[in-house]
Each structure stands twice: as C-alpha cells, then as structure tokens.
Short mmCIF file of C-alpha atoms and ligand atoms in Angstrom, two decimals:
data_model
loop_
_atom_site.label_atom_id
_atom_site.label_comp_id
_atom_site.label_asym_id
_atom_site.label_seq_id
_atom_site.Cartn_x
_atom_site.Cartn_y
_atom_site.Cartn_z
CA MET A 280 1.68 80.97 14.76
CA SER A 281 1.08 84.14 12.83
CA PHE A 282 2.63 85.99 9.91
CA PRO A 283 2.42 89.56 8.63
CA LYS A 284 -0.24 90.20 5.98
CA ASN A 285 2.23 90.96 3.19
CA PHE A 286 4.42 87.92 3.90
CA ILE A 287 5.42 86.23 0.63
CA TRP A 288 4.45 82.58 0.25
CA GLY A 289 6.32 80.84 -2.49
CA THR A 290 8.00 77.75 -3.84
CA ALA A 291 11.42 77.47 -5.46
CA SER A 292 12.74 75.49 -8.40
CA ALA A 293 15.47 75.66 -11.03
CA ALA A 294 15.80 75.42 -14.81
CA TYR A 295 17.96 72.32 -15.23
CA GLN A 296 15.99 70.45 -12.62
CA ILE A 297 12.57 70.69 -14.28
CA GLU A 298 12.72 72.19 -17.78
CA GLY A 299 13.87 69.36 -20.05
CA ALA A 300 14.00 70.26 -23.79
CA TYR A 301 17.74 70.39 -23.30
CA ASN A 302 18.58 70.93 -26.96
CA GLU A 303 15.46 72.60 -28.32
CA ASP A 304 14.80 76.10 -29.65
CA GLY A 305 18.45 76.91 -30.05
CA LYS A 306 19.50 76.05 -26.50
CA GLY A 307 23.18 75.20 -26.02
CA LEU A 308 24.47 72.49 -23.70
CA SER A 309 25.01 73.26 -20.04
CA ILE A 310 27.68 71.52 -17.96
CA TRP A 311 24.95 69.36 -16.44
CA ASP A 312 23.76 68.32 -19.90
CA PHE A 313 27.33 67.43 -20.69
CA TYR A 314 28.18 65.49 -17.53
CA SER A 315 24.86 63.73 -17.28
CA HIS A 316 25.60 62.13 -20.65
CA GLU A 317 28.93 60.83 -19.35
CA LYS A 318 28.49 57.43 -17.74
CA GLY A 319 29.00 57.22 -14.01
CA LYS A 320 28.68 60.87 -13.04
CA ILE A 321 25.04 60.94 -11.96
CA LEU A 322 23.18 58.29 -10.00
CA HIS A 323 21.70 55.76 -12.46
CA ASN A 324 23.09 57.91 -15.29
CA GLU A 325 19.95 60.03 -15.27
CA THR A 326 19.88 63.13 -17.44
CA GLY A 327 17.85 66.34 -17.53
CA ASP A 328 16.92 65.79 -21.18
CA VAL A 329 13.21 65.63 -20.37
CA ALA A 330 13.08 66.21 -16.59
CA CYS A 331 9.53 67.38 -15.76
CA ASP A 332 9.05 68.66 -19.30
CA HIS A 333 8.26 72.04 -17.79
CA ILE A 334 9.32 73.84 -20.98
CA HIS A 335 6.36 72.27 -22.79
CA ARG A 336 4.01 72.41 -19.83
CA TYR A 337 4.77 75.69 -18.11
CA LYS A 338 1.32 77.07 -18.86
CA GLU A 339 -0.26 74.12 -17.08
CA ASP A 340 2.30 74.47 -14.27
CA VAL A 341 1.44 78.13 -13.75
CA GLN A 342 -2.19 77.04 -13.29
CA LEU A 343 -1.04 74.55 -10.67
CA MET A 344 0.75 77.36 -8.87
CA LYS A 345 -2.35 79.50 -9.04
CA GLN A 346 -4.45 76.73 -7.47
CA LEU A 347 -1.83 76.33 -4.78
CA GLY A 348 -2.26 80.02 -3.97
CA LEU A 349 1.36 80.98 -4.50
CA ARG A 350 2.28 84.64 -4.14
CA ALA A 351 5.73 84.09 -5.65
CA PHE A 352 7.58 81.54 -7.74
CA ARG A 353 11.36 81.32 -7.52
CA PHE A 354 12.93 79.94 -10.65
CA SER A 355 16.16 80.18 -12.62
CA ILE A 356 17.00 81.19 -16.13
CA SER A 357 19.13 78.77 -18.08
CA TRP A 358 22.14 80.79 -19.22
CA SER A 359 22.63 78.40 -22.15
CA ARG A 360 19.12 79.19 -23.45
CA ILE A 361 20.09 82.87 -23.65
CA TYR A 362 23.70 82.51 -24.81
CA PRO A 363 23.96 79.02 -26.34
CA ASN A 364 27.41 79.21 -27.91
CA GLY A 365 29.27 82.18 -26.53
CA PRO A 366 28.80 85.74 -25.31
CA GLU A 367 28.55 87.05 -28.87
CA GLU A 368 25.11 85.87 -29.90
CA VAL A 369 21.91 86.03 -27.93
CA CYS A 370 19.10 83.50 -28.52
CA GLU A 371 15.80 85.31 -28.90
CA ALA A 372 13.73 82.15 -28.39
CA GLY A 373 15.16 81.74 -24.88
CA LEU A 374 14.34 85.29 -23.88
CA ALA A 375 10.85 85.02 -25.37
CA TYR A 376 10.15 81.84 -23.41
CA TYR A 377 11.07 83.37 -20.05
CA GLU A 378 9.19 86.54 -20.87
CA ASP A 379 6.02 84.63 -21.62
CA MET A 380 6.37 82.65 -18.43
CA ILE A 381 6.82 85.84 -16.41
CA ASP A 382 3.77 87.41 -18.06
CA ARG A 383 1.68 84.36 -17.23
CA LEU A 384 2.82 84.37 -13.62
CA LEU A 385 2.05 88.06 -13.27
CA ALA A 386 -1.38 87.57 -14.86
CA GLU A 387 -2.18 85.15 -12.03
CA GLY A 388 -0.87 87.49 -9.34
CA ILE A 389 2.31 85.45 -8.77
CA GLU A 390 5.56 87.42 -8.37
CA PRO A 391 8.44 85.92 -10.35
CA PHE A 392 11.68 85.64 -8.35
CA PHE A 393 14.38 84.84 -10.89
CA ASP A 394 17.92 83.51 -10.51
CA LEU A 395 20.57 84.04 -13.16
CA TRP A 396 22.75 81.07 -12.34
CA HIS A 397 21.58 77.93 -10.59
CA CYS A 398 24.50 75.52 -11.20
CA ASP A 399 23.91 74.99 -14.94
CA LEU A 400 26.84 76.89 -16.41
CA PRO A 401 26.88 76.86 -20.23
CA TYR A 402 29.21 74.25 -21.67
CA TRP A 403 31.03 76.92 -23.70
CA VAL A 404 31.89 78.71 -20.45
CA MET A 405 33.44 75.51 -19.12
CA GLU A 406 35.40 74.94 -22.31
CA ARG A 407 36.85 78.42 -22.06
CA GLY A 408 38.05 78.04 -18.47
CA ALA A 409 34.78 78.35 -16.55
CA VAL A 410 34.77 80.46 -13.39
CA LEU A 411 38.57 80.50 -13.35
CA SER A 412 38.80 82.34 -16.65
CA PRO A 413 39.78 86.02 -16.37
CA GLU A 414 36.90 86.67 -18.77
CA PHE A 415 34.27 84.99 -16.64
CA VAL A 416 33.16 88.18 -14.92
CA GLU A 417 32.53 89.89 -18.26
CA TRP A 418 30.59 86.92 -19.66
CA PHE A 419 28.35 86.99 -16.64
CA ARG A 420 27.97 90.77 -16.91
CA VAL A 421 26.89 90.54 -20.55
CA TYR A 422 24.36 87.82 -19.75
CA ALA A 423 22.99 89.72 -16.74
CA ARG A 424 22.66 92.95 -18.70
CA THR A 425 20.76 91.23 -21.51
CA VAL A 426 18.35 89.58 -19.10
CA PHE A 427 17.79 92.73 -17.03
CA THR A 428 17.27 94.88 -20.11
CA ARG A 429 14.61 92.55 -21.45
CA LEU A 430 12.92 91.30 -18.27
CA GLY A 431 14.04 93.66 -15.53
CA ARG A 432 10.92 95.84 -15.46
CA LYS A 433 8.67 92.84 -14.86
CA VAL A 434 10.53 91.01 -12.10
CA LYS A 435 10.76 92.44 -8.58
CA TYR A 436 13.13 89.90 -7.05
CA TRP A 437 16.41 88.83 -8.59
CA CYS A 438 19.21 86.53 -7.56
CA THR A 439 22.64 86.52 -9.19
CA ILE A 440 24.06 83.15 -8.05
CA ASN A 441 22.31 80.34 -6.22
CA GLU A 442 24.32 78.73 -3.39
CA PRO A 443 27.82 79.80 -4.42
CA SER A 444 29.25 77.76 -1.52
CA ILE A 445 28.11 74.65 -3.38
CA ASN A 446 27.82 75.89 -6.93
CA ILE A 447 31.41 77.19 -6.84
CA MET A 448 33.28 76.20 -3.66
CA ALA A 449 32.18 72.59 -3.32
CA SER A 450 32.29 72.03 -7.08
CA TYR A 451 35.90 73.21 -7.34
CA ALA A 452 37.35 72.20 -3.98
CA TYR A 453 35.65 68.88 -3.24
CA GLY A 454 34.31 67.67 -6.60
CA ALA A 455 30.79 67.62 -5.20
CA ASN A 456 29.19 68.86 -8.42
CA ALA A 457 29.92 69.73 -12.00
CA PRO A 458 32.64 70.53 -13.04
CA PHE A 459 33.86 68.07 -10.36
CA HIS A 460 37.26 69.63 -9.61
CA GLU A 461 39.14 68.81 -6.41
CA ASN A 462 41.55 71.62 -5.87
CA PHE A 463 41.21 73.94 -2.88
CA ASP A 464 43.61 76.59 -4.26
CA GLU A 465 41.63 76.76 -7.47
CA ALA A 466 38.38 76.92 -5.54
CA ILE A 467 39.40 80.05 -3.64
CA LEU A 468 40.19 81.79 -6.92
CA ALA A 469 36.93 80.60 -8.43
CA CYS A 470 35.04 81.95 -5.41
CA HIS A 471 36.73 85.32 -5.73
CA ASN A 472 35.77 85.47 -9.41
CA GLY A 473 32.25 84.44 -8.44
CA ILE A 474 32.01 87.42 -6.10
CA LEU A 475 33.28 89.76 -8.79
CA ALA A 476 30.74 88.30 -11.23
CA HIS A 477 28.02 88.90 -8.64
CA TYR A 478 29.20 92.53 -8.27
CA ALA A 479 29.18 92.94 -12.05
CA ALA A 480 25.55 91.77 -12.25
CA VAL A 481 24.48 94.04 -9.37
CA GLN A 482 26.25 96.96 -11.06
CA GLU A 483 24.34 96.34 -14.29
CA PHE A 484 21.11 96.01 -12.37
CA LYS A 485 21.66 99.34 -10.61
CA LYS A 486 22.75 101.10 -13.81
CA LEU A 487 19.44 100.28 -15.43
CA ASN A 488 17.61 101.83 -12.50
CA LEU A 489 15.22 98.90 -12.24
CA PRO A 490 12.33 98.81 -9.81
CA GLY A 491 13.21 95.49 -8.16
CA GLN A 492 15.71 94.21 -5.60
CA ILE A 493 18.66 91.90 -6.00
CA THR A 494 20.51 89.33 -3.89
CA SER A 495 22.59 86.18 -4.12
CA VAL A 496 20.98 83.15 -2.52
CA ILE A 497 23.25 81.69 0.16
CA HIS A 498 23.13 78.16 1.52
CA MET A 499 23.37 78.62 5.27
CA GLU A 500 23.77 76.34 8.23
CA PRO A 501 23.61 78.02 11.61
CA VAL A 502 26.85 76.66 13.08
CA TYR A 503 26.93 75.43 16.68
CA ALA A 504 29.96 74.59 18.80
CA TRP A 505 30.16 70.86 19.48
CA THR A 506 31.05 71.37 23.16
CA ILE A 507 31.22 74.31 25.56
CA ASP A 508 35.00 74.47 25.17
CA PRO A 509 35.77 78.05 24.00
CA LYS A 510 38.04 76.59 21.33
CA ASP A 511 35.04 74.82 19.84
CA GLN A 512 33.08 78.06 19.93
CA GLU A 513 35.88 79.72 18.02
CA ALA A 514 35.85 76.83 15.56
CA ALA A 515 32.10 77.30 15.08
CA ASP A 516 32.56 81.03 14.45
CA ARG A 517 35.23 80.28 11.92
CA LYS A 518 33.13 77.69 10.13
CA GLN A 519 30.23 80.14 10.05
CA ALA A 520 32.54 82.79 8.62
CA PHE A 521 34.02 80.49 6.01
CA TYR A 522 30.76 78.94 4.92
CA THR A 523 28.41 81.93 5.02
CA GLY A 524 30.36 85.10 5.82
CA TRP A 525 32.68 84.27 2.95
CA TRP A 526 29.81 85.33 0.68
CA LEU A 527 27.62 87.60 2.75
CA ASP A 528 30.46 89.83 4.01
CA PRO A 529 31.79 90.80 0.58
CA MET A 530 28.27 91.02 -0.83
CA LEU A 531 26.98 93.26 1.95
CA LYS A 532 30.07 94.87 3.48
CA GLY A 533 32.63 94.79 0.68
CA HIS A 534 35.32 92.68 2.40
CA TYR A 535 36.08 89.11 3.46
CA PRO A 536 35.27 88.15 7.07
CA GLU A 537 37.65 89.73 9.59
CA ILE A 538 37.92 86.51 11.56
CA LEU A 539 39.49 84.73 8.57
CA LYS A 540 42.21 87.25 7.85
CA ASP A 541 44.75 85.45 10.09
CA TYR A 542 44.24 82.14 8.30
CA PRO A 543 46.86 81.88 5.55
CA TYR A 544 45.44 78.53 4.44
CA ILE A 545 42.57 80.50 2.91
CA MET A 546 43.74 84.06 2.50
CA ASP A 547 47.09 83.30 0.82
CA LYS A 548 45.26 81.65 -2.01
CA LEU A 549 43.43 84.82 -3.00
CA PRO A 550 44.91 86.90 -5.82
CA GLU A 551 47.40 89.50 -4.64
CA ASN A 552 45.14 92.47 -5.34
CA TYR A 553 41.99 90.93 -3.92
CA GLN A 554 41.25 93.83 -1.61
CA LYS A 555 41.49 96.35 -4.42
CA ASP A 556 39.19 94.13 -6.51
CA LEU A 557 36.58 94.25 -3.80
CA GLU A 558 36.95 97.92 -2.97
CA GLU A 559 36.72 99.03 -6.59
CA ASN A 560 33.75 96.88 -7.54
CA PHE A 561 31.64 96.50 -4.43
CA VAL A 562 27.96 97.37 -4.68
CA PRO A 563 25.87 96.11 -1.76
CA MET A 564 23.03 93.79 -2.64
CA ASP A 565 19.55 94.76 -1.50
CA PHE A 566 18.36 91.85 0.62
CA ILE A 567 19.38 88.44 1.92
CA GLY A 568 18.17 85.14 0.45
CA ILE A 569 18.92 82.03 2.49
CA ASN A 570 18.46 78.35 1.67
CA TYR A 571 18.05 76.51 4.96
CA TYR A 572 17.96 72.73 5.26
CA SER A 573 20.31 71.65 8.04
CA PRO A 574 22.30 72.99 10.99
CA GLY A 575 26.09 72.63 11.22
CA TYR A 576 28.42 71.70 14.10
CA ALA A 577 32.11 72.37 14.49
CA ARG A 578 34.91 71.21 16.74
CA TYR A 579 38.44 72.62 17.05
CA LYS A 580 41.06 70.75 15.07
CA ASP A 581 44.73 71.60 15.07
CA ASP A 582 45.28 70.83 11.41
CA GLY A 583 47.18 73.93 10.32
CA GLU A 584 44.46 74.54 7.76
CA LEU A 585 40.94 75.64 8.68
CA TYR A 586 41.33 74.75 12.39
CA TYR A 587 37.93 73.14 12.61
CA GLU A 588 36.27 69.93 11.69
CA THR A 589 32.65 69.46 10.81
CA ILE A 590 30.64 67.15 13.01
CA HIS A 591 27.32 65.56 12.07
CA ASN A 592 24.87 65.63 14.91
CA THR A 593 23.39 62.20 14.32
CA ALA A 594 21.04 62.62 17.26
CA LEU A 595 18.86 64.76 14.99
CA PRO A 596 16.27 63.22 12.66
CA ARG A 597 17.54 63.03 9.11
CA ASP A 598 15.92 62.84 5.69
CA ASP A 599 16.99 60.28 3.07
CA TYR A 600 18.96 62.90 1.24
CA GLY A 601 21.15 63.67 4.25
CA PHE A 602 19.63 66.85 5.66
CA PHE A 603 19.20 67.04 9.43
CA PHE A 604 15.83 68.22 10.70
CA TYR A 605 16.28 71.15 13.06
CA PRO A 606 13.60 73.84 12.59
CA GLU A 607 14.92 75.89 15.55
CA GLY A 608 17.89 76.65 13.32
CA LEU A 609 15.67 79.11 11.48
CA PHE A 610 15.17 81.09 14.66
CA ASP A 611 18.87 81.17 15.60
CA MET A 612 19.91 81.96 12.06
CA GLY A 613 17.46 84.86 11.82
CA ILE A 614 18.81 86.40 15.02
CA TYR A 615 22.40 85.94 13.82
CA LEU A 616 21.67 87.53 10.44
CA LYS A 617 19.79 90.45 11.96
CA GLN A 618 22.72 91.19 14.28
CA THR A 619 25.45 90.66 11.71
CA TYR A 620 23.84 92.37 8.72
CA PRO A 621 21.36 94.84 10.21
CA GLY A 622 18.75 96.57 8.11
CA LYS A 623 18.41 93.91 5.42
CA ASP A 624 15.21 91.99 4.70
CA ILE A 625 15.63 88.22 4.76
CA PHE A 626 13.82 85.65 2.63
CA ILE A 627 14.03 81.92 3.18
CA THR A 628 14.46 81.11 -0.48
CA GLU A 629 14.53 77.31 0.02
CA ASN A 630 13.66 74.80 2.69
CA GLY A 631 12.55 71.23 2.21
CA PHE A 632 12.93 67.55 2.92
CA GLY A 633 14.03 64.78 0.56
CA LYS A 634 12.61 61.30 0.71
CA LYS A 635 13.85 58.41 -1.40
CA LYS A 636 11.26 57.16 -3.87
CA TRP A 637 10.05 53.75 -2.85
CA GLY A 638 8.09 53.08 -6.00
CA ASN A 639 4.41 53.06 -5.04
CA LEU A 640 2.99 56.17 -6.64
CA ASP A 641 -0.25 56.21 -4.64
CA GLU A 642 1.48 55.76 -1.31
CA GLU A 643 4.02 58.39 -2.21
CA LEU A 644 1.24 60.98 -2.20
CA GLU A 645 0.82 60.56 1.55
CA ASP A 646 3.66 62.77 2.72
CA ASP A 647 2.72 63.62 6.28
CA TYR A 648 6.44 63.94 7.06
CA ARG A 649 6.64 66.95 4.71
CA ILE A 650 3.69 68.58 6.43
CA ASP A 651 5.53 68.29 9.75
CA VAL A 652 8.64 69.78 8.20
CA ILE A 653 6.79 72.79 6.79
CA ARG A 654 4.75 73.39 9.94
CA GLU A 655 7.71 73.23 12.32
CA HIS A 656 9.89 75.49 10.19
CA LEU A 657 7.09 78.01 9.87
CA ARG A 658 6.58 77.96 13.63
CA SER A 659 10.21 78.76 14.14
CA MET A 660 10.06 81.55 11.56
CA SER A 661 6.98 83.05 13.12
CA ARG A 662 8.74 83.08 16.52
CA ALA A 663 11.74 84.79 14.93
CA ILE A 664 9.52 87.45 13.35
CA GLN A 665 8.02 88.15 16.76
CA ALA A 666 11.58 88.56 18.07
CA GLY A 667 12.20 91.21 15.41
CA VAL A 668 13.84 89.19 12.64
CA PRO A 669 12.92 90.77 9.27
CA TYR A 670 11.83 87.53 7.61
CA LYS A 671 9.72 88.58 4.61
CA GLY A 672 8.96 85.35 2.80
CA TYR A 673 9.22 81.57 2.68
CA PHE A 674 9.82 79.50 -0.47
CA HIS A 675 9.33 75.79 -0.12
CA TRP A 676 11.65 73.54 -2.12
CA THR A 677 9.89 72.52 -4.25
CA ILE A 678 6.71 72.82 -6.29
CA MET A 679 7.20 69.42 -7.97
CA ASP A 680 9.62 66.49 -7.77
CA THR A 681 12.76 67.33 -9.68
CA ASN A 682 15.92 66.03 -11.14
CA GLU A 683 17.93 66.51 -7.97
CA LEU A 684 21.19 68.33 -8.61
CA TYR A 685 24.30 67.30 -6.83
CA ALA A 686 24.20 64.09 -8.82
CA GLY A 687 21.06 62.71 -7.18
CA GLY A 688 18.99 62.14 -10.34
CA TYR A 689 15.28 61.35 -10.00
CA ASN A 690 15.65 59.32 -6.85
CA TYR A 691 14.40 61.80 -4.29
CA MET A 692 11.01 63.30 -3.70
CA PHE A 693 11.16 66.93 -2.62
CA GLY A 694 7.92 67.98 -4.31
CA LEU A 695 4.57 69.23 -3.09
CA THR A 696 3.48 67.73 -6.40
CA GLN A 697 4.39 64.25 -7.54
CA ILE A 698 5.76 63.68 -11.01
CA ASN A 699 5.12 60.37 -12.69
CA TYR A 700 8.26 60.28 -14.82
CA GLU A 701 6.71 57.84 -17.28
CA THR A 702 3.61 59.84 -18.10
CA LEU A 703 4.75 63.22 -16.72
CA GLU A 704 1.42 63.48 -14.94
CA ARG A 705 1.43 65.93 -12.02
CA ARG A 706 -0.45 64.92 -8.86
CA PRO A 707 -0.64 67.12 -5.76
CA ARG A 708 0.52 65.45 -2.56
CA LYS A 709 -1.06 65.78 0.84
CA SER A 710 1.49 68.50 1.69
CA TRP A 711 0.29 70.48 -1.34
CA TYR A 712 -3.16 70.82 0.25
CA TYR A 713 -1.59 71.69 3.58
CA TYR A 714 0.55 74.44 2.05
CA GLN A 715 -2.47 75.69 0.13
CA LYS A 716 -4.31 76.11 3.42
CA VAL A 717 -1.34 77.87 5.00
C1 NOJ B 886 19.52 73.46 -2.88
C2 NOJ B 886 19.62 73.68 -4.35
O1 NOJ B 886 19.50 75.04 -4.65
C3 NOJ B 886 18.64 72.86 -5.16
O2 NOJ B 886 19.06 72.88 -6.47
C4 NOJ B 886 18.54 71.45 -4.59
O3 NOJ B 886 17.72 70.64 -5.37
C5 NOJ B 886 18.03 71.52 -3.18
N1 NOJ B 886 18.97 72.27 -2.39
C6 NOJ B 886 17.81 70.16 -2.51
O4 NOJ B 886 19.04 69.53 -2.40
#
C-alpha cells in the first residue's frame, strides 16, 4: 500500500476520557462528571475524576506522541474548563492550559486538531435546558468565539461537534449517553439546535478570518442493503440519510436530506420554521471528518415510522466493545462521500478496536489484533485514494487507553499505549511500534 507524502498520521482522544483533574483550576462539572458520580449510570461506577491524569502529565504525553512520530493529535477542549459556571465568565486557567499544550505540540511538529464539544457538556448547560434550550446556540457561539479568538491562529484543524448522531441523537432519543433521555420528538429538536450551534461556531470561525479549516466529526457506517430486494436498498439509503446525511447535508448543502422529506415521522417533529433557520444561518464547513468503526445493514420494515430496521451482520468478526470489523467499508464509504459531497477533503478522524481488559498487564501489551485492524483499514484507505477518494489523513483511536464514553468506564483497551490505572504508568503496546513504523 502507499500514501501521499503529505498524508496526515494522527491519533485521536478526548478531554473527559483522559484529562482527570475534574474539579481543579476552576473547572466546572460536566454532565459526565455529574452522572458518573450517580450510582448505576456507568459500568462499575467509574468516574473521570483522575482518568489518565493527562492534565498533570500532558508534557510527558506530548513526548510520547513525538516518539510515536505523530503528525497530528486530535483532542477536545473541555467546555467546562473554559466556562465553568455559565456563559458570563471565562476561566483563564483553562485557556492557558490548552494554549500551552498546543504550543508544545507545535514545538514538536505535531499539528493540533481540536474539537469544541466531545460529549462533555457543562453541567450548567444541562441545568438550563441543555441542547433543547432556545439559548443553547448562543452559549455555544460565545464559547466558540472565545476559543477561536485565543487559539484560532495556532490550530489548523477544528471540529465543532464530535459524533452528533451519538452525542445528541442517541443521547436524547435512546438514552444511550448522558443526559440519558428517551424521547424521539425531543431528539429531533435537539439535533436541529445542534446544527444551528454548529453553524454559529462556523460563522464565528469565518468572521475571524482564521487560517485553518473547520468541520464537524460524523460517526458513519456505510449502510448496506440486507438483501437484493429493492425495498431493502431503499431502506439502506434511508438509514444512510438519517444516520449520516442528517448531519452532512445541512452542514455541507444547507438542507436536510431530500430522501427524508416524505417521512413525517421525522420531518413533522422539526420546528415549523426549520427551513428558514437553515437557509438564514447556513455556512458550509470546509472538510469532512469521519469516525469509522463498523458497517451498517438495513432491511425494509413497514412500521409507519422510519421504514427500516437495523440488522447486525453477525458473520463479521466483532470486537469486545461491539464494533464489527469490516475494513472494506472505508473504501465504499470514501466512494460514497466523494460522489455525494464532491470537492471536500476527507479525514478519518477515528478508527479503532476495543478489547476487554483481562487483567494481565504484560500480556495486554501483545495486541497483534490491533495491528491487523490498523493494517487492513489502511490498505482499504490506500485503495480508495488510488480510486480518487480525497482521503487526507488517518487518526487512530486512540493514543492511550481511556475512560470509554458511552458508559463503558475503564473496561476496554483501545490504546496504542497501555495505562496502568493504579500507577498511571504509560507503556507502549506492540501496535504502538507498528504504527510508529507506518
Ligand atoms: C467514538 C467516540 O468519539 C469516542 O469518544 C469513543 O471512545 C470511541 N468512539 C470508541 O467507542
């Protein structure tokens, strides 16, 4: 396999998952800090209070990244470190911390790729109505403007919202994540607000005339029809539109997917003036960021709602976390994205494989399975590039074991580096050396 010379090799991670220091230096609580202290919400009641202690060890971690040969590090800013109690008062210590981290990355030739919102909404936002509040868009705008004004000249790649389909949709409709709501009607409204908040951040970014580029990172499954029945193909197209197009269409084209407009189950739940909202606020984002873990399958279902059901293709190998291994998906997805949203560069902003910890730290360093996962996905990407897909970078999830979001706690190993959670020692795994060579 081969890759262009300027291809960006990175890893991804997120604030809540590795930082720790959850109440230090003026930081406010996030919704994950709040829920993880409530019994029964997170597996084994594990919290992010210490996590990987990255806040106290980021200098050491940047050195680890340097040794790994990273060209870019994707990370998120914790909104509650910047605005701990409300949109009125900014916390200087939070801004200073991220600025120092960015400076250290740049000094080692590592491009920072920063996300504004990776699931950890401030607790005050939740108390005031969260994403459903009519003020949400303005809170996000204020936060984005502050961050861009201070850090925008140093960071080339920005992301507004990580995985809104999970961060917003699944968290409001299916209770998958904090704030654990289960209300589909509410979820559609929250999603619409999420898109407007994304627009607001892109508007601020453009107003400041910054040198970088901006996106929202979308969790994508290339969706396949379960059988050759044309009805199943239609179901697959609809699932693709609802899961991915729901975000990428408004973010790149300024409207919701055409194919969904005849589905009242979704469209009737949008606010009356939704089209005007989009038309008046739309600013296209600059590139596409995709998190790819698993493919999706759909079959027609006459349910009067979404008219499809999701099927799990259990013939595929699966990791302990639940992701199905299908590297070819990266090829198909690249072709689909190139055809549907022409002219936009695409970054794979996450891809990885979760294994359950089995408790023997030495043995857990031998992660040949992760090497296979990386190699096969890169092969597929390289093939896609040869077929003309504008893939510009790959970020492996993740640099070190983390506090897995989505209520998984510290039970899964996704890291190129192992964390000993008792001593916080970092030890590179076999896959670390493989990725270093790549
Ligand atoms: C996607 C999310 O962005 C990240 O937070 C999570 O840990 C990984 N997937 C693995 O589930």
